[in-house]
N, CA, C and O of each residue as an XYZ file, in Angstrom:
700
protein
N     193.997    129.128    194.173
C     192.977    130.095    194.031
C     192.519    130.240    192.627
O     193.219    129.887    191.678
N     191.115    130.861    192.479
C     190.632    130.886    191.641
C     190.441    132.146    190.743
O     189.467    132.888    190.873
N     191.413    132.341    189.839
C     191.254    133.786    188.911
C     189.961    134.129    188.639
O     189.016    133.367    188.430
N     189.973    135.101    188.650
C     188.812    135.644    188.695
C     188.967    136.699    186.934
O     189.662    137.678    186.659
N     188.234    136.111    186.321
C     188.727    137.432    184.821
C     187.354    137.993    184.763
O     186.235    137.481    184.771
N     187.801    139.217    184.703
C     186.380    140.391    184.130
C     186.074    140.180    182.922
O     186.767    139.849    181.960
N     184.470    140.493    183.079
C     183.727    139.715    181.771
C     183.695    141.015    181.054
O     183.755    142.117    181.597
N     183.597    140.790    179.831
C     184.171    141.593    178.460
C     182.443    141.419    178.011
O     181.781    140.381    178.015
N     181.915    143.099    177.561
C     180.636    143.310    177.382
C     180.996    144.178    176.159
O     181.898    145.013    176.088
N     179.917    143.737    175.005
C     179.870    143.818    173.518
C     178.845    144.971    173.144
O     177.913    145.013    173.947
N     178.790    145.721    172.343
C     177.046    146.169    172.126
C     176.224    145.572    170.765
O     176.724    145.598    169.640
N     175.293    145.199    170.973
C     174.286    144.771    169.746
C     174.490    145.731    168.784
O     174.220    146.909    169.022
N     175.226    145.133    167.028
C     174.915    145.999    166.223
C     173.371    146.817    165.713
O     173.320    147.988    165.336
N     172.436    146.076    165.794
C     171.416    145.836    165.784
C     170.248    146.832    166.427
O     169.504    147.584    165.799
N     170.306    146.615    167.863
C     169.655    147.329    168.792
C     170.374    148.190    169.574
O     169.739    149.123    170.065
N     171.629    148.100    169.827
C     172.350    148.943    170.862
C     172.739    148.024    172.178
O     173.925    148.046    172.507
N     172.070    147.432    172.750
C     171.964    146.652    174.452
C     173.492    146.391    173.853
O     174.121    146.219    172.809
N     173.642    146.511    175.577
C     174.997    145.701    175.987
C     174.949    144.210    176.405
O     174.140    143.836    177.253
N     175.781    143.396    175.833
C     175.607    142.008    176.309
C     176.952    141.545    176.000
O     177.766    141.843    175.125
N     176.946    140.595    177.131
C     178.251    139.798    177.302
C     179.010    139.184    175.623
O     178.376    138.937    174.597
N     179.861    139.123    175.743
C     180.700    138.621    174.699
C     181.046    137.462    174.218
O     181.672    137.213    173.188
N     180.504    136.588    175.203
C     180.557    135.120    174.683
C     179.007    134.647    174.469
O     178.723    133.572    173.941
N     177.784    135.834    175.071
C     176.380    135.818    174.827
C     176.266    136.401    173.194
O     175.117    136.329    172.760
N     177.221    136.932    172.289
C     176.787    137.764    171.652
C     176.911    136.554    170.079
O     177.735    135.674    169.832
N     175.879    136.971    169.413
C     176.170    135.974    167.878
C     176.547    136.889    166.910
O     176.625    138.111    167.034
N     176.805    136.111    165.801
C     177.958    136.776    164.917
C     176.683    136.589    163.444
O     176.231    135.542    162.980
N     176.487    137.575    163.157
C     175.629    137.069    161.979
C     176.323    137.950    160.693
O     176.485    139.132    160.999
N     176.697    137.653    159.522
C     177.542    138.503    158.595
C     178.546    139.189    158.767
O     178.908    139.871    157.808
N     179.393    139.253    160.124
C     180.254    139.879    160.388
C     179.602    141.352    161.654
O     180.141    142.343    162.146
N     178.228    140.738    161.733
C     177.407    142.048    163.172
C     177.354    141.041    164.483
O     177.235    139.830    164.293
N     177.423    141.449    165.488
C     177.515    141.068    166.471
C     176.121    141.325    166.831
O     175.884    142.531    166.748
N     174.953    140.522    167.261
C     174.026    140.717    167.619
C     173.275    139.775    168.922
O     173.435    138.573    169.131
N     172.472    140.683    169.648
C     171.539    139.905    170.394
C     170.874    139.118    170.479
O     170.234    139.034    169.431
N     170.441    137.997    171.552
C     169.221    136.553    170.973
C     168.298    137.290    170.683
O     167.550    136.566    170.026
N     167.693    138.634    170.769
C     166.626    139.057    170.684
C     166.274    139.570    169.138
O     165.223    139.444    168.509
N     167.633    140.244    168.723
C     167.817    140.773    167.155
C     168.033    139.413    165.945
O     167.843    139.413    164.729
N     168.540    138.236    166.947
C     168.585    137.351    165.713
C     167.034    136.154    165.722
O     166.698    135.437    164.779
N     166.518    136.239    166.718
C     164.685    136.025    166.260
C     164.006    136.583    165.594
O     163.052    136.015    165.064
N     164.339    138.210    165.353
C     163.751    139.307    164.657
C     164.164    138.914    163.599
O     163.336    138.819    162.693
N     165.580    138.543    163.323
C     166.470    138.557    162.266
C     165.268    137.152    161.826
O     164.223    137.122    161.177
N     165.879    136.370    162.384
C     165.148    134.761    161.818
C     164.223    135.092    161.089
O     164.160    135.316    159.881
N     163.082    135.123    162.360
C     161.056    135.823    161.772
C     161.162    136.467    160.245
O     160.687    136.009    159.206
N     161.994    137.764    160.459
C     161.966    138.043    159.065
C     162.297    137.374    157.925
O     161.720    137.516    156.847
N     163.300    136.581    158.163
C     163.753    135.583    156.759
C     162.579    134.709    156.472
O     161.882    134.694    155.457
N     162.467    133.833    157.775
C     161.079    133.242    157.626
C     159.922    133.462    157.262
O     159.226    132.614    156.704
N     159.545    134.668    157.536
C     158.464    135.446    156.756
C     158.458    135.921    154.986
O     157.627    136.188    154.118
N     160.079    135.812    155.145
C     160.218    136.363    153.746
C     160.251    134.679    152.631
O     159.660    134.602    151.554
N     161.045    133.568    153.231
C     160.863    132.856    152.414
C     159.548    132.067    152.194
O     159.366    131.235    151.306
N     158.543    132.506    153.260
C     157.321    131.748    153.594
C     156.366    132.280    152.132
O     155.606    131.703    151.355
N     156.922    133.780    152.281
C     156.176    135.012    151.216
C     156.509    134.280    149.477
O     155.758    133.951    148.559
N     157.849    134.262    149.639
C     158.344    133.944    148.384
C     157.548    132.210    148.157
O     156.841    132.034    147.165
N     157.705    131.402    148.867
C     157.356    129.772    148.485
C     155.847    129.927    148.194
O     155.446    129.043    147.437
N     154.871    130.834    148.600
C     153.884    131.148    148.464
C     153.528    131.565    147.240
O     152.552    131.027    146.717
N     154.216    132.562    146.568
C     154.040    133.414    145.363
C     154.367    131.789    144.031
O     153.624    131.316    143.171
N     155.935    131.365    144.515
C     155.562    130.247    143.282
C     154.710    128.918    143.795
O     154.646    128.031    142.944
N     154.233    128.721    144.700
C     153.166    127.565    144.979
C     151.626    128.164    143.892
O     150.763    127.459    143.367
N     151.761    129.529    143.871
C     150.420    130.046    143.281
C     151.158    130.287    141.353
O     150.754    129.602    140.413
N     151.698    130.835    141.288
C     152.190    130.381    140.207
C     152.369    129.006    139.642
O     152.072    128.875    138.455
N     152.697    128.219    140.132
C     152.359    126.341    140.129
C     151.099    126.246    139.879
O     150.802    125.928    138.727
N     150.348    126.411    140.552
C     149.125    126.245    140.524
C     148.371    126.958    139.483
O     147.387    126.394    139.004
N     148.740    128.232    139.037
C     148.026    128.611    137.573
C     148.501    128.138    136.570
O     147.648    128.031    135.689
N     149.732    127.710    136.210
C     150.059    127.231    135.208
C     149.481    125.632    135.396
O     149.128    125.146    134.321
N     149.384    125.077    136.126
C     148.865    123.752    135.906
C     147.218    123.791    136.184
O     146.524    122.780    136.294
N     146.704    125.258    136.283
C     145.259    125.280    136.123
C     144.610    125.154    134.472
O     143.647    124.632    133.911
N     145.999    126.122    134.064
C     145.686    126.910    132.764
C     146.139    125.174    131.680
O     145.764    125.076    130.512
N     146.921    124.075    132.361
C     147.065    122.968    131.850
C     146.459    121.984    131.505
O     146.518    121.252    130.517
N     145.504    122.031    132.929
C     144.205    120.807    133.283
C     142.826    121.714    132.496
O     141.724    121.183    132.354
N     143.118    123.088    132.055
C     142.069    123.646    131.301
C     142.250    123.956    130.155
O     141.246    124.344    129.558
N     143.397    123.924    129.485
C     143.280    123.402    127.811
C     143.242    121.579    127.317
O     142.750    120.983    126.359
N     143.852    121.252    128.253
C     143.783    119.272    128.004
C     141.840    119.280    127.992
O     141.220    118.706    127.097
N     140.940    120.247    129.475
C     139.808    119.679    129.172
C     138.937    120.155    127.913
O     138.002    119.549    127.390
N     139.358    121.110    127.642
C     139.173    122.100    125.688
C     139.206    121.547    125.088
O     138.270    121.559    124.288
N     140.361    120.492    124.893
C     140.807    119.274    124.025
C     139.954    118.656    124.054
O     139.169    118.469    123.124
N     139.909    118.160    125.212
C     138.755    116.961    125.137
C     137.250    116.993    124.406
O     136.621    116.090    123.853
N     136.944    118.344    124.622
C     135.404    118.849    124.233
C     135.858    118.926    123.164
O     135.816    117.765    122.755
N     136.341    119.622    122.292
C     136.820    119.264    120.738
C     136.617    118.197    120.219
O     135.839    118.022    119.281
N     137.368    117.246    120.824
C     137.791    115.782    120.411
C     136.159    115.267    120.597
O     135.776    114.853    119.503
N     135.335    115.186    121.390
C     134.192    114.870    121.995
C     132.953    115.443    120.859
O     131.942    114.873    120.448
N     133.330    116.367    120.660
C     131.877    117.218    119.902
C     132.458    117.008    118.216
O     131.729    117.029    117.225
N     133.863    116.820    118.219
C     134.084    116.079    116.673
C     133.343    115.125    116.652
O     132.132    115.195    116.442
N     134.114    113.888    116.914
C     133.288    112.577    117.187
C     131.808    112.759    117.213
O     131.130    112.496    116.220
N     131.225    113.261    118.465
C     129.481    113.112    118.209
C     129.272    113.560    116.687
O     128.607    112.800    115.982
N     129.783    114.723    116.128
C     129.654    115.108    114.630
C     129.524    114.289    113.564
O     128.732    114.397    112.628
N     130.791    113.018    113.860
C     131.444    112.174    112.967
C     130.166    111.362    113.147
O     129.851    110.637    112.204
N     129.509    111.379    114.059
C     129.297    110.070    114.308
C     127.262    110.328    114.173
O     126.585    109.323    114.390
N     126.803    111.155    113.957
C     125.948    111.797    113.514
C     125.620    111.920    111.737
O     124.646    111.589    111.061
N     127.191    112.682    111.333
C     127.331    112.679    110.168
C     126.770    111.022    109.862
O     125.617    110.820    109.480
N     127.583    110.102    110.048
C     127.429    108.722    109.649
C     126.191    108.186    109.576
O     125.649    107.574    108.655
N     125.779    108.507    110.724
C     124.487    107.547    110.928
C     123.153    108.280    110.277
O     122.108    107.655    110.095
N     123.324    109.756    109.929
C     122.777    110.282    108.832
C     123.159    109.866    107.523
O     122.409    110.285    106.641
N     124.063    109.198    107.169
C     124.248    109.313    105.733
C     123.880    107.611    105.746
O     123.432    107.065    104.738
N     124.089    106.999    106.799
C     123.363    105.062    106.614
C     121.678    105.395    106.298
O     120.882    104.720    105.646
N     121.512    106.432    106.874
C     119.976    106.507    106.477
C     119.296    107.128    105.389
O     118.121    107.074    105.024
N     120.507    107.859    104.859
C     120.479    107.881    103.999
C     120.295    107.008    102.555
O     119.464    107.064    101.649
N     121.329    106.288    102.770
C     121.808    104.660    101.848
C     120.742    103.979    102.216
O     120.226    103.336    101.302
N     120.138    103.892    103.460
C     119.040    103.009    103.525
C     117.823    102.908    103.734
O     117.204    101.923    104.134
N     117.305    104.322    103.367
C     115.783    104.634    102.940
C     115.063    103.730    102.164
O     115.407    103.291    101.066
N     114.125    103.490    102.737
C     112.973    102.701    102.059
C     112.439    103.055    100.403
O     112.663    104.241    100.163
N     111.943    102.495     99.489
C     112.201    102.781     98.261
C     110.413    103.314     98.002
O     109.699    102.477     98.553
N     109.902    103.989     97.601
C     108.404    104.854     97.858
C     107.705    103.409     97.083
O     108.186    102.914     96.063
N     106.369    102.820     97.869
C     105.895    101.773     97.187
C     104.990    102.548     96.211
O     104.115    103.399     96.363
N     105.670    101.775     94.897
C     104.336    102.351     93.624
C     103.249    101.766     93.958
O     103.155    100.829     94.750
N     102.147    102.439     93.208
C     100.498    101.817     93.490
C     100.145    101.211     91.919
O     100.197    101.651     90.770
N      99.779    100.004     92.551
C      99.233     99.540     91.330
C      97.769     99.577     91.098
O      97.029     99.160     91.989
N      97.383     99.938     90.227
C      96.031     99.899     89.512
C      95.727     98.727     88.828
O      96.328     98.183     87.902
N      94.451     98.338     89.565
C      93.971     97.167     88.803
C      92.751     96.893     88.103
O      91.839     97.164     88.884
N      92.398     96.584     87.269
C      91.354     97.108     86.384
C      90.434     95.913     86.828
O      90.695     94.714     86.735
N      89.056     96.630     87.440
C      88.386     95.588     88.065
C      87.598     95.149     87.198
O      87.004     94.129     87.547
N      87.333     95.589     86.050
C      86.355     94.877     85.055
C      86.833     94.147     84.555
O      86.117     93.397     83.892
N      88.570     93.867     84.557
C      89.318     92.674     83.649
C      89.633     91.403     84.487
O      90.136     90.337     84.131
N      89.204     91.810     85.667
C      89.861     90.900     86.636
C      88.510     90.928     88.040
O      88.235     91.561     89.060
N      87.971     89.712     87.166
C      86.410     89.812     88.259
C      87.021     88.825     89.618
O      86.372     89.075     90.633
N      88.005     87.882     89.819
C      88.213     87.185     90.711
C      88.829     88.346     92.039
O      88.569     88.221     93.236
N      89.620     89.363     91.467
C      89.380     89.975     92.760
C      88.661     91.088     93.059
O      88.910     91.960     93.892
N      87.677     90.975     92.250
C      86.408     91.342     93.080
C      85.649     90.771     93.573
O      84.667     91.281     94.111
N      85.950     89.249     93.516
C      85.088     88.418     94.119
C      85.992     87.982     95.855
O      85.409     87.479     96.815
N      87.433     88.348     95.813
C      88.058     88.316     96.622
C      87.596     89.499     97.621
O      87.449     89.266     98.821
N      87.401     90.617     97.140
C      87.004     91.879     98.066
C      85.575     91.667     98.494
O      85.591     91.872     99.708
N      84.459     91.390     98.160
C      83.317     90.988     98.465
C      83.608     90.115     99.319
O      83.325     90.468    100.464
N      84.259     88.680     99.187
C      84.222     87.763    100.463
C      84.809     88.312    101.822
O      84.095     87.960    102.761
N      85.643     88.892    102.119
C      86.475     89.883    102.835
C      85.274     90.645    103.450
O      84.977     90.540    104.640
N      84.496     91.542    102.425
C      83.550     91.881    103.354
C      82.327     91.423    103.564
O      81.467     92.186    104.003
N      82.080     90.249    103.316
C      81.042     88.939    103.862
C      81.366     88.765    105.277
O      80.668     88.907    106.281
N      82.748     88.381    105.103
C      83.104     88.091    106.688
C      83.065     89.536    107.460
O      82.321     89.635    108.435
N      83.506     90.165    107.227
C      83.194     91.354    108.047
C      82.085     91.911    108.260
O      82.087     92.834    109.074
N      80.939     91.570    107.673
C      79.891     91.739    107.882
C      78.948     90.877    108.810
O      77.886     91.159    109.367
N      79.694     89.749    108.781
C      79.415     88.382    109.721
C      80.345     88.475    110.799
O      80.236     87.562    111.618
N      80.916     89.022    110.947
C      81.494     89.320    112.739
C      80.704     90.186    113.125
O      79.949     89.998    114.079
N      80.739     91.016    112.608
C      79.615     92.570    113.000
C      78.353     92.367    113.396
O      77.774     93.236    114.047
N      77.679     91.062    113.023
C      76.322     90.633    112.774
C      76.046     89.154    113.489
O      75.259     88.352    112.986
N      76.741     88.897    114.652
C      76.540     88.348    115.294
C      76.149     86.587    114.217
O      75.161     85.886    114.440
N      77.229     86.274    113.125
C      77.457     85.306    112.490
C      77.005     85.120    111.630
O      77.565     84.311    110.890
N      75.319     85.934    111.038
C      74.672     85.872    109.872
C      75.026     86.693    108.760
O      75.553     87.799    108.881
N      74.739     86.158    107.692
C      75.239     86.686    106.527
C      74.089     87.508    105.627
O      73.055     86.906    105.337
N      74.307     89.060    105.137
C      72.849     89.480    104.364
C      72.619     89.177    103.576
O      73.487     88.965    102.729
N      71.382     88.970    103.342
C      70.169     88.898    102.354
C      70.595     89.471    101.279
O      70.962     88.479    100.651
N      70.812     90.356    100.614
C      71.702     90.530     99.288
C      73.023     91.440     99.961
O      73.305     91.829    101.095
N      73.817     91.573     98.265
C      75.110     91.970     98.659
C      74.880     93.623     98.740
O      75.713     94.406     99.197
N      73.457     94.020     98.150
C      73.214     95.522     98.344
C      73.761     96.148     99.698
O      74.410     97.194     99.730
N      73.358     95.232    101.042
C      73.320     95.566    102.587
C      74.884     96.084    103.003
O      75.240     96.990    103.757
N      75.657     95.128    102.195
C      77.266     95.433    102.396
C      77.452     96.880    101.896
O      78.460     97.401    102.374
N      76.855     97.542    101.191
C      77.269     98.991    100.775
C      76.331    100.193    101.873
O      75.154    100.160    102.233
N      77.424    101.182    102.173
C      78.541    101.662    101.817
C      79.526    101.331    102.597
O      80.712    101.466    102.295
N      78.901    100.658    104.159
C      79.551    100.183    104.968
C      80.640     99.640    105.075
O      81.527    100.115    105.784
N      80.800     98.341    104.264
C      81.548     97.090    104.165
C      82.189     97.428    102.806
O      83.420     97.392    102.830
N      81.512     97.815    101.384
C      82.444     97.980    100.408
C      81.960     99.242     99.870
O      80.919     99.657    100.381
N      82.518     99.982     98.899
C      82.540    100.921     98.293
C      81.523    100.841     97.049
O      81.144     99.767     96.580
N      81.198    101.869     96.659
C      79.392    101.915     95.561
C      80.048    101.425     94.848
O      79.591    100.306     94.615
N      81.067    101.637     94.228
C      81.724    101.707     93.026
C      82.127    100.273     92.568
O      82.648    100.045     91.476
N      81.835     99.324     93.507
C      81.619     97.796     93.207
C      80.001     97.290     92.626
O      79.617     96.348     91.934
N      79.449     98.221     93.172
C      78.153     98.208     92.689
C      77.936     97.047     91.505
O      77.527     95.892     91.383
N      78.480     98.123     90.734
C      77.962     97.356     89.076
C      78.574     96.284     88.798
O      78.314     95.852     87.675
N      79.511     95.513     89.586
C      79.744     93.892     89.380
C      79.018     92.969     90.231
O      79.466     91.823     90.195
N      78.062     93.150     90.953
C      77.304     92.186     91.285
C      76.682     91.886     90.610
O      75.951     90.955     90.949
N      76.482     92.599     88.804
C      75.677     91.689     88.520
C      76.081     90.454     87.527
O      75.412     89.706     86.814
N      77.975     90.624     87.900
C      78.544     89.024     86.808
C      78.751     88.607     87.961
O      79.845     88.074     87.780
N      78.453     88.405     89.310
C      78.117     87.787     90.174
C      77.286     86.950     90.653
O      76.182     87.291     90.227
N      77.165     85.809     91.469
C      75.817     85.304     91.829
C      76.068     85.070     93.229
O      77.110     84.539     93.615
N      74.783     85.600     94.307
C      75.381     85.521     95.475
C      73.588     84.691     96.096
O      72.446     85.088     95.862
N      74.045     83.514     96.881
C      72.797     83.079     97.304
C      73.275     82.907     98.778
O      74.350     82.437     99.150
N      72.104     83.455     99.648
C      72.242     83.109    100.566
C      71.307     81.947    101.401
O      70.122     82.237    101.562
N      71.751     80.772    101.884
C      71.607     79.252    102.503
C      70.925     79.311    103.333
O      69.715     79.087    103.380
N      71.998     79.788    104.495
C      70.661     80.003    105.240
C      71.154     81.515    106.188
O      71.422     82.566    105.606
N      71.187     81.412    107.228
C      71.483     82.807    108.093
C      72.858     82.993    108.303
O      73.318     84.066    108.692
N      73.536     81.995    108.064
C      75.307     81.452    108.160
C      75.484     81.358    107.418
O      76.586     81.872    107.225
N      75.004     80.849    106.352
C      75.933     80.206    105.151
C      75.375     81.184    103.513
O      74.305     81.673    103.151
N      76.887     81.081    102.851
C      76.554     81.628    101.614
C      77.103     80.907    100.515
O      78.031     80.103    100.598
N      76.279     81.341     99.131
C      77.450     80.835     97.962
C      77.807     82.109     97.043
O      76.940     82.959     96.840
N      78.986     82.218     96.539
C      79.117     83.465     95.758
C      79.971     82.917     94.318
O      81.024     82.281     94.329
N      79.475     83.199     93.535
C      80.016     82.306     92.127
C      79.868     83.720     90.887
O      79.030     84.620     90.831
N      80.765     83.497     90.225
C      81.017     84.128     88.995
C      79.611     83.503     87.726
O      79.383     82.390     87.254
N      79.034     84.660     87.578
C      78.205     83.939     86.523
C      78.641     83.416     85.716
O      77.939     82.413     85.590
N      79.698     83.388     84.715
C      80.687     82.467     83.998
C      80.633     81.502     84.628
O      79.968     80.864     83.811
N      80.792     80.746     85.517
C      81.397     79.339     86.575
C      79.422     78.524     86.269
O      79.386     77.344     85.921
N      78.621     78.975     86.374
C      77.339     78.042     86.675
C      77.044     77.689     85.481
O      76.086     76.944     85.276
């Protein structure tokens, strides 16, 4: 035959319920219910979920506040350089400014060949303009073609014109 032993009933430290004694768990030295140690669980779980949370966000500001002074750096480092590099290429242009061209003055009464150079210059320019013919005196070239102020050397000049194309222009000295 089969003994029969009476079952031995515990109470939940926890909640109070009565429950069997080999149903009951042992948590710190409390005897508790499946129902008080899910509660029990949930809460830990909730609590370490709370806590891994707080330093995941702490992680995350300190390596915000990391990736945002390295990019500070960078703009520093960045806006030096363009500086440096500004500075420089201001100061090459400096070193290598063009030097102001002096003007020379040339005394046209000492030097009749280039006035005979500026007159031919505007012969031809007067002969593109003029559909290839050349004028009848060198008067026609003023003010247009040369300046008055040549005026008064046409007359150590000699200017003949050939025919409607063609000219001769000679230094009265030369004939």
């Amino acid at each position: 035959m089969v003994s029969f032993q009476p079952e031995k009933f515990v109470t939940c430290n926890c909640c109070g319920k009565s429950i069997l004694e080999k149903c009951a768990i042992e948590d710190d030295g409390n005897l508790l219910c499946g129902d008080c140690v899910v509660k029990s669980t949930k809460k830990e779980v909730k609590q370490v979920e709370q806590n891994a949370a707080e330093v995941r966000k702490k992680e995350y500001e300190q390596a915000r506040r990391e990736v945002t002074r390295k990019q500070r750096q960078r703009v520093v480092g960045i806006f030096s350089l363009c500086l440096a590099i500004f500075a420089g290429v201001q100061a090459f242009n400096y070193l290598n400014r063009p030097e102001p061209v002096k003007s020379v003055h040339v005394d046209l009464s000492e030097n009749l060949d280039t006035v005979r150079s500026i007159i031919i210059f505007a012969l031809d320019s007067y002969r593109r303009g003029n559909g290839g013919n050349v004028p009848a005196t060198l008067d026609e070239l003023i003010p247009e073609y040369l300046p008055l102020k040549l005026k008064p050397y046409f007359k150590e000049l000699s200017y003949k014109k050939i025919s409607d194309k063609e000219f001769v222009l000679t230094n009265d000295s030369q004939e």
